[in-house]
Coordinates of N, CA and C in Angstrom, one line a residue:
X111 N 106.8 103.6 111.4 CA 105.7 104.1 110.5 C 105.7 103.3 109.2
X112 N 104.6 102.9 108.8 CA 104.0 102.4 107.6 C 104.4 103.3 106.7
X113 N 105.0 102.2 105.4 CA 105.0 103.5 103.9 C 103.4 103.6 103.0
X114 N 102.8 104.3 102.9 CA 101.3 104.3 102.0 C 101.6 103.7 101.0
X115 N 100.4 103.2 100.6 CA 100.3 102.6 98.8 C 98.9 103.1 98.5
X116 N 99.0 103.0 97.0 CA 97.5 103.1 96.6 C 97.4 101.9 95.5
X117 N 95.8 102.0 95.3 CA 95.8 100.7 94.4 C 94.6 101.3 93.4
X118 N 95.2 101.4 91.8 CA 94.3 102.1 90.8 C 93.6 100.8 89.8
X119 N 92.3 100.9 90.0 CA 92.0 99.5 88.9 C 91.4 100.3 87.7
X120 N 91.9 100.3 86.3 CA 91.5 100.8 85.5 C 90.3 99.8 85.1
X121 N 89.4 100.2 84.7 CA 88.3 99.1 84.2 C 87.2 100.2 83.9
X122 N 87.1 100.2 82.3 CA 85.6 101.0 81.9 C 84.5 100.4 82.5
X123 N 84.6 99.1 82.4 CA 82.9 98.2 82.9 C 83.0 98.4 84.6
X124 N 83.7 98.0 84.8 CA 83.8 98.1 86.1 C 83.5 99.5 87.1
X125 N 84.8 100.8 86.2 CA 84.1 102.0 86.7 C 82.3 102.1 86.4
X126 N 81.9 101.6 85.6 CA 80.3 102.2 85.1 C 79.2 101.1 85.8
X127 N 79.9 100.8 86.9 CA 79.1 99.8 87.5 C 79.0 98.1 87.0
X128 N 79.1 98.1 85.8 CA 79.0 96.7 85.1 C 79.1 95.3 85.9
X129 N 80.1 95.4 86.3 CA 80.4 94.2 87.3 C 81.7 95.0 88.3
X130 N 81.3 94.1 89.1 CA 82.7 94.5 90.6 C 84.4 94.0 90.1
X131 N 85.2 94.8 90.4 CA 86.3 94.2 90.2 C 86.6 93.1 91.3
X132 N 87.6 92.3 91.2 CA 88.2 91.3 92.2 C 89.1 91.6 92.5
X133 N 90.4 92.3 91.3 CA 91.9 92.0 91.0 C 92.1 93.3 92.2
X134 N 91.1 94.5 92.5 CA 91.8 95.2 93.5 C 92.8 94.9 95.1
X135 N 91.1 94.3 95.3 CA 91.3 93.3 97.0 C 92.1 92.7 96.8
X136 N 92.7 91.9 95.7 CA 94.0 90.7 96.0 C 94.8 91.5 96.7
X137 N 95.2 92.6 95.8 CA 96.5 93.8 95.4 C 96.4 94.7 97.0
X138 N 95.1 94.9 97.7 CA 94.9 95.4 99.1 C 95.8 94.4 99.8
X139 N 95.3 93.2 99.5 CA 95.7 92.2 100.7 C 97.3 92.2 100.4
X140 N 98.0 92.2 99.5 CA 99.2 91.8 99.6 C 99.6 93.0 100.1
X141 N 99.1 94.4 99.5 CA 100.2 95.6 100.0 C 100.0 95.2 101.9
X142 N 98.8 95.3 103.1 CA 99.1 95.1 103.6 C 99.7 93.9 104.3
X143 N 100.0 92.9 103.8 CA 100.9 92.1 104.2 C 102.2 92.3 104.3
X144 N 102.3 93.1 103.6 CA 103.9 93.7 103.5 C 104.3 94.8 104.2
X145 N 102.8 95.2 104.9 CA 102.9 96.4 105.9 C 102.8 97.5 105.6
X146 N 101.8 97.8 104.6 CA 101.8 99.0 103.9 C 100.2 99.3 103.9
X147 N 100.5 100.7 104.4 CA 98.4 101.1 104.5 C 98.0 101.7 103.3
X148 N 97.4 100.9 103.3 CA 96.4 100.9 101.7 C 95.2 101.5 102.2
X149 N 93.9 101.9 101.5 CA 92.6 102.2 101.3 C 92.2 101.8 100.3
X150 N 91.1 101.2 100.4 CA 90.2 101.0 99.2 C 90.6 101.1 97.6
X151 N 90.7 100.0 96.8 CA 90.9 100.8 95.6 C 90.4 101.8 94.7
X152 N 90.9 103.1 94.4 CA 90.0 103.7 93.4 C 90.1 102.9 92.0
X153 N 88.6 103.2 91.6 CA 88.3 102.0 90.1 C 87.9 103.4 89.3
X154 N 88.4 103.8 88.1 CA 88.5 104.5 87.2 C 88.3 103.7 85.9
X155 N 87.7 104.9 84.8 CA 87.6 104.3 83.4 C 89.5 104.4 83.0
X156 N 89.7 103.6 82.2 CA 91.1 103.3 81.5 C 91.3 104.7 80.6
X157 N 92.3 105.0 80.8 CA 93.3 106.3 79.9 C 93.4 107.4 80.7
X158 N 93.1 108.8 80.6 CA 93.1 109.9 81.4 C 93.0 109.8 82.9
X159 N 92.0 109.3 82.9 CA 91.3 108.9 84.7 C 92.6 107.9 85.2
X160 N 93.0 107.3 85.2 CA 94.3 106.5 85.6 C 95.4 107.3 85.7
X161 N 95.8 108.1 84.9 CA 96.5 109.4 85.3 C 96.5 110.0 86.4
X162 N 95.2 110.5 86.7 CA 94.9 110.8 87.2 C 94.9 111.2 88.7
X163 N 94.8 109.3 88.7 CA 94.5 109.1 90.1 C 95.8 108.7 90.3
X164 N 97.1 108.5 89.7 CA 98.3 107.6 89.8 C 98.6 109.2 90.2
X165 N 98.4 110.3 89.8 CA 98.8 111.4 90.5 C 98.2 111.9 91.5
X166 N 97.1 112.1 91.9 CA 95.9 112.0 93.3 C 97.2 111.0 94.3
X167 N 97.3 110.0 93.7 CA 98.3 109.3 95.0 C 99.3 109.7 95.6
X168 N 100.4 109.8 94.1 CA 101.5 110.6 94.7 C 101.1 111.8 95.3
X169 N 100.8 113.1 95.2 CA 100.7 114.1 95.8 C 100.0 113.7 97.1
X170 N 99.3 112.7 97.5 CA 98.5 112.1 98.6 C 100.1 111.4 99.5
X171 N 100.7 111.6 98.8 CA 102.2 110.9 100.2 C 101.9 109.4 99.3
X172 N 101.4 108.7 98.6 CA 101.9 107.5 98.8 C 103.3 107.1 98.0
X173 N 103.9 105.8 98.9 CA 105.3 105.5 98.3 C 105.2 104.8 97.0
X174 N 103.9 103.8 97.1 CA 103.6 103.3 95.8 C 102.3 103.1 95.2
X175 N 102.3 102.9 93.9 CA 100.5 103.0 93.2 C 100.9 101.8 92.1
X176 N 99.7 100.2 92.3 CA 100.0 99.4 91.7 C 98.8 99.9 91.0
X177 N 98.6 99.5 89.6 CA 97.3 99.6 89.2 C 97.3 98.5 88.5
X178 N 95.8 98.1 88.0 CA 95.3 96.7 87.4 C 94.4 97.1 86.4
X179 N 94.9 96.5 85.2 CA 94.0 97.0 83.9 C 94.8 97.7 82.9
X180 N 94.2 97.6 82.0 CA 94.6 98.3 80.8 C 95.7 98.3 80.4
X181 N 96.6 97.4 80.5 CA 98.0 97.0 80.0 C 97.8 95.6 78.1
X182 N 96.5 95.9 77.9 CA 96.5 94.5 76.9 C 96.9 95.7 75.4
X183 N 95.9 95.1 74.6 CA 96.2 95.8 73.3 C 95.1 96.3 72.5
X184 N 94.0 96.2 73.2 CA 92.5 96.6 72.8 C 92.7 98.1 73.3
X185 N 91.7 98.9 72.1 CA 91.9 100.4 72.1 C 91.5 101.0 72.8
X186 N 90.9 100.5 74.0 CA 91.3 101.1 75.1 C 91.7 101.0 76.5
X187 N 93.1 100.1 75.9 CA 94.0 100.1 76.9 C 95.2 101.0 76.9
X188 N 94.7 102.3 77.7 CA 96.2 103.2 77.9 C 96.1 103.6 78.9
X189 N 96.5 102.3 79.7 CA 97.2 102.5 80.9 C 99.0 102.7 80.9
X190 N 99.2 102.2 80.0 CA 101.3 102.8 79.7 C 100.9 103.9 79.3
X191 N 100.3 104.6 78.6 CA 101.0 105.7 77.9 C 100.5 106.6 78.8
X192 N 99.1 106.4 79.5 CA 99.3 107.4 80.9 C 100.2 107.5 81.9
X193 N 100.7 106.4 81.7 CA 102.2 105.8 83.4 C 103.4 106.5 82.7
X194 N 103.3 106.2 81.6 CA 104.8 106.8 81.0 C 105.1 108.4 80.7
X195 N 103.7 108.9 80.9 CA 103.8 110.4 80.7 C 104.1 111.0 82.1
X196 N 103.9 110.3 83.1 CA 104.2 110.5 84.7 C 105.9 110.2 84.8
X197 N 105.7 109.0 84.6 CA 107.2 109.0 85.0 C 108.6 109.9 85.0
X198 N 109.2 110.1 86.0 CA 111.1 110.5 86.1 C 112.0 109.4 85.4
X199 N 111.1 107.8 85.9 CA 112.2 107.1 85.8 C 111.4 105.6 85.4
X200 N 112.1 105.0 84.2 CA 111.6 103.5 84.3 C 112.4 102.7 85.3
X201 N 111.8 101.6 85.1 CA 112.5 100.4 86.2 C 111.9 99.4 85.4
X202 N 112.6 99.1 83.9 CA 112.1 98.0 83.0 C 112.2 96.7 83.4
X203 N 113.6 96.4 84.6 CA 113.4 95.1 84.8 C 112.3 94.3 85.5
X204 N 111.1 95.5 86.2 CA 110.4 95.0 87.2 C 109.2 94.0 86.1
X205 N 108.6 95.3 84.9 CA 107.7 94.7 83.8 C 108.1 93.7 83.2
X206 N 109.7 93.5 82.7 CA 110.2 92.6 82.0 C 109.7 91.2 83.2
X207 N 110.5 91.2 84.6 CA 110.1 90.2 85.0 C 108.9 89.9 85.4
X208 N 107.9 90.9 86.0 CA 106.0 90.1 85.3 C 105.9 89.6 84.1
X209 N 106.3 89.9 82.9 CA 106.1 89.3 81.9 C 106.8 87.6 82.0
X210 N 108.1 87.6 81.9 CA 109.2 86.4 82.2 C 108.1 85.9 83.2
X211 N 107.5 86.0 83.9 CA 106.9 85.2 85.2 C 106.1 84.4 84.7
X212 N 105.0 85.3 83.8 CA 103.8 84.6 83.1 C 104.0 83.6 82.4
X213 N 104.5 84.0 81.6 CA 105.4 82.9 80.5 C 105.6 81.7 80.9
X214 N 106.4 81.7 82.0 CA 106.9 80.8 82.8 C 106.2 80.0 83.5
X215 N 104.7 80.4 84.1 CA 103.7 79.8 84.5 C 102.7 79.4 83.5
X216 N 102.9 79.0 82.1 CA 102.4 78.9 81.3 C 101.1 79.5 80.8
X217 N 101.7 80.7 80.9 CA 100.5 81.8 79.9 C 101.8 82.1 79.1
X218 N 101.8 82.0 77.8 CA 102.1 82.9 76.4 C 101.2 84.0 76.8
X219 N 100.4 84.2 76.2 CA 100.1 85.5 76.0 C 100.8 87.1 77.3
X220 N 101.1 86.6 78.1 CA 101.8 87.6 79.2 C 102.6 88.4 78.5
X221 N 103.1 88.0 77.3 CA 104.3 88.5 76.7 C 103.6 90.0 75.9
X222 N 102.4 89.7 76.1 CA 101.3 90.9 75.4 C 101.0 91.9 76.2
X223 N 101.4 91.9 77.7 CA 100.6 93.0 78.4 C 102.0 94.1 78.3
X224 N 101.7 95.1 78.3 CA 102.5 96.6 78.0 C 102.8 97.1 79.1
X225 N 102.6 97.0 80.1 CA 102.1 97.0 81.6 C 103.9 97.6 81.9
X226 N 104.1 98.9 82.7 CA 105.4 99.9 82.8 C 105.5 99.2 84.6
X227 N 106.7 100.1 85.1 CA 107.2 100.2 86.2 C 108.2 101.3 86.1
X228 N 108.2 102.4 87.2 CA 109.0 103.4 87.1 C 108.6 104.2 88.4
X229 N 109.2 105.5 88.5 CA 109.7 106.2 89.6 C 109.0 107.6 89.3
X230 N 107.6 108.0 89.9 CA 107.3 109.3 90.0 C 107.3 109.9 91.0
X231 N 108.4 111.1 91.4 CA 108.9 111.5 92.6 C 109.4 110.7 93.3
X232 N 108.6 110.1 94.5 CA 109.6 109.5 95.8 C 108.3 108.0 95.5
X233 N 107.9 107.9 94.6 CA 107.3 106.7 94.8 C 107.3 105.7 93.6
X234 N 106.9 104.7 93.8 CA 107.1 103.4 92.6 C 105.5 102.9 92.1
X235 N 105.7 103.3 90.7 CA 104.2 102.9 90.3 C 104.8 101.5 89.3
X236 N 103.6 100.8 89.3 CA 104.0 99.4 88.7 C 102.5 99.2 88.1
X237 N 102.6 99.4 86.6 CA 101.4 98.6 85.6 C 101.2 96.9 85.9
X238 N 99.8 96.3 86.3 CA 100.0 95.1 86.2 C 98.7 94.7 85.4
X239 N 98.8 93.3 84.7 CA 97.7 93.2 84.1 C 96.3 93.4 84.7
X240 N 95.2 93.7 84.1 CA 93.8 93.1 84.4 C 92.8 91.9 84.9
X241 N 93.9 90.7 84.7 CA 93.0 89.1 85.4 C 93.5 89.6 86.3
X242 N 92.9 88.2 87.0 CA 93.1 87.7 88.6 C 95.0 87.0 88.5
X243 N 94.8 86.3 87.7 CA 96.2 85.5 87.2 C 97.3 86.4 86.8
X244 N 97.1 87.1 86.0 CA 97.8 88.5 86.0 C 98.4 88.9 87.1
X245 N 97.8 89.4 87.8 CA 97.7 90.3 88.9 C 98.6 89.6 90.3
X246 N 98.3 87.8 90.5 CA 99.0 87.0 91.1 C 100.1 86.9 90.9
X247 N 100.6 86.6 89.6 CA 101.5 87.1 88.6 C 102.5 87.8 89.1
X248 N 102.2 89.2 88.9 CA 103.0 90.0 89.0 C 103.0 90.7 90.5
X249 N 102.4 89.9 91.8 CA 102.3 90.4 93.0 C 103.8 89.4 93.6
X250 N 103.7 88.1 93.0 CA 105.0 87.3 93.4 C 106.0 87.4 92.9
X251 N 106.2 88.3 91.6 CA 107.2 89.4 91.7 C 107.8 90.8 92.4
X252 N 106.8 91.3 93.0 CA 107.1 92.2 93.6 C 107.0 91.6 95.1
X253 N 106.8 90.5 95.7 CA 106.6 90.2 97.0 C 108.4 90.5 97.3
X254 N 109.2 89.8 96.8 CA 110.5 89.7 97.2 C 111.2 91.2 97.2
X255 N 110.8 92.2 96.3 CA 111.4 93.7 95.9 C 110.4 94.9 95.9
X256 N 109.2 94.8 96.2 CA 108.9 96.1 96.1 C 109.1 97.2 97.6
X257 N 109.1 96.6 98.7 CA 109.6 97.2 100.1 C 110.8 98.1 100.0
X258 N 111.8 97.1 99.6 CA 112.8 97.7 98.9 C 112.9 99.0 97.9
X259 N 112.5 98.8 97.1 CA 112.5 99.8 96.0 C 111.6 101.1 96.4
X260 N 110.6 100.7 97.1 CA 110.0 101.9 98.2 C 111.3 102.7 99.1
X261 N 112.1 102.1 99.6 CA 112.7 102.5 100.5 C 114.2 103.5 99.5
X262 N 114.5 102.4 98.9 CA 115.3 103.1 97.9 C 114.9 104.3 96.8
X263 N 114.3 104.9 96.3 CA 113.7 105.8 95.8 C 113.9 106.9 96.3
X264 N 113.6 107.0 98.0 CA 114.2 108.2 98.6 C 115.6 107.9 99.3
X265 N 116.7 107.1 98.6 CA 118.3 106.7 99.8 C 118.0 106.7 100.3
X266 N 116.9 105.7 101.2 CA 117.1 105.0 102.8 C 117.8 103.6 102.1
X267 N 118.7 103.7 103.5 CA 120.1 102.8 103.5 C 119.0 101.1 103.0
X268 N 120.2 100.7 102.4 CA 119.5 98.8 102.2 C 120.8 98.2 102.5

C-alpha cells in the first residue's frame, strides 16, 4: 500500500486565477516517484487558506503535505506561522538543510526563505519555497529522507 501525500501551493495570484502555477506538478512528479499517491495540487491564497488545507490533508489520511509559497518576507507570506500553529513537532534540520542546499547551489538569498518542517499527527509537513529553483531545491533534499520520516512518525521499523 502507497503512503498519501498532498501538495498545497500557496499563491494569492495564482489562487485568483492570475497565472498557473508550475512549482505544484514538479512536487506531483516527485512525490509519485517515490511511490506516493498524490492528487492534484490544491492552490490556495497564502495565510489562513494554507492552514487550512495542510489540515483538509491530514484529517484526509495523508502521510505528508509539501507546500510551495509563502515562505519569503513580503507581508503576505504566512505560510510558517500557519505550519507552526499546526504543528506537535519541528524537524528543523530538514528547513535548515533546504536552506544549506540553496546557498550551496549559489543562491544567497535561500538563507531568506522561513519555510518550517515538522510533525502533525502521523504526518510530515515541509514549507518549501515558491520558485521553480526553490522547490528543486528542496525536493533533492528530501529525495534521500522523506520516505523515511513518513514511515518513522508512526514507529514503522527503519
Amino acid at each position: 500500500m502507497s503512503l498519501r501525500a498532498e501538495v498545497v501551493v500557496a499563491s494569492n495570484r495564482a489562487a485568483a486565477g492570475v497565472y498557473e502555477d508550475t512549482t505544484g506538478p514538479l512536487i506531483i512528479d516527485f512525490l509519485r516517484e517515490l511511490g506516493f499517491t498524490v492528487d492534484a495540487p490544491v492552490v490556495v491564497p497564502d495565510g489562513e487558506p494554507v492552514g487550512a488545507a495542510i489540515t483538509a490533508a491530514v484529517e484526509g489520511g495523508a502521510r505528508v503535505v509539501l507546500t510551495t509559497g509563502g515562505t519569503g518576507l513580503t507581508p503576505t507570506d504566512r505560510t510558517p506561522e500557519v505550519t507552526r500553529a499546526l504543528l506537535d513537532a519541528e524537524i528543523p534540520g530538514i528547513a535548515e538543510a533546504i536552506r544549506a542546499y540553496g546557498v550551496a547551489q549559489g543562491v544567497p538569498t535561500a538563507v531568506l526563505s522561513r519555510g518550517l518542517a515538522g510533525v502533525v499527527g502521523s504526518c510530515v509537513v515541509v514549507n518549501l519555497p515558491g520558485s521553480r529553483g526553490g522547490v528543486k531545491d528542496g525536493l533533492a533534499v528530501l529525495r534521500p529522507v522523506l520516505v523515511h520520516a513518513a514511515e518513522q512518525v508512526v514507529g514503522s521499523d527503519h
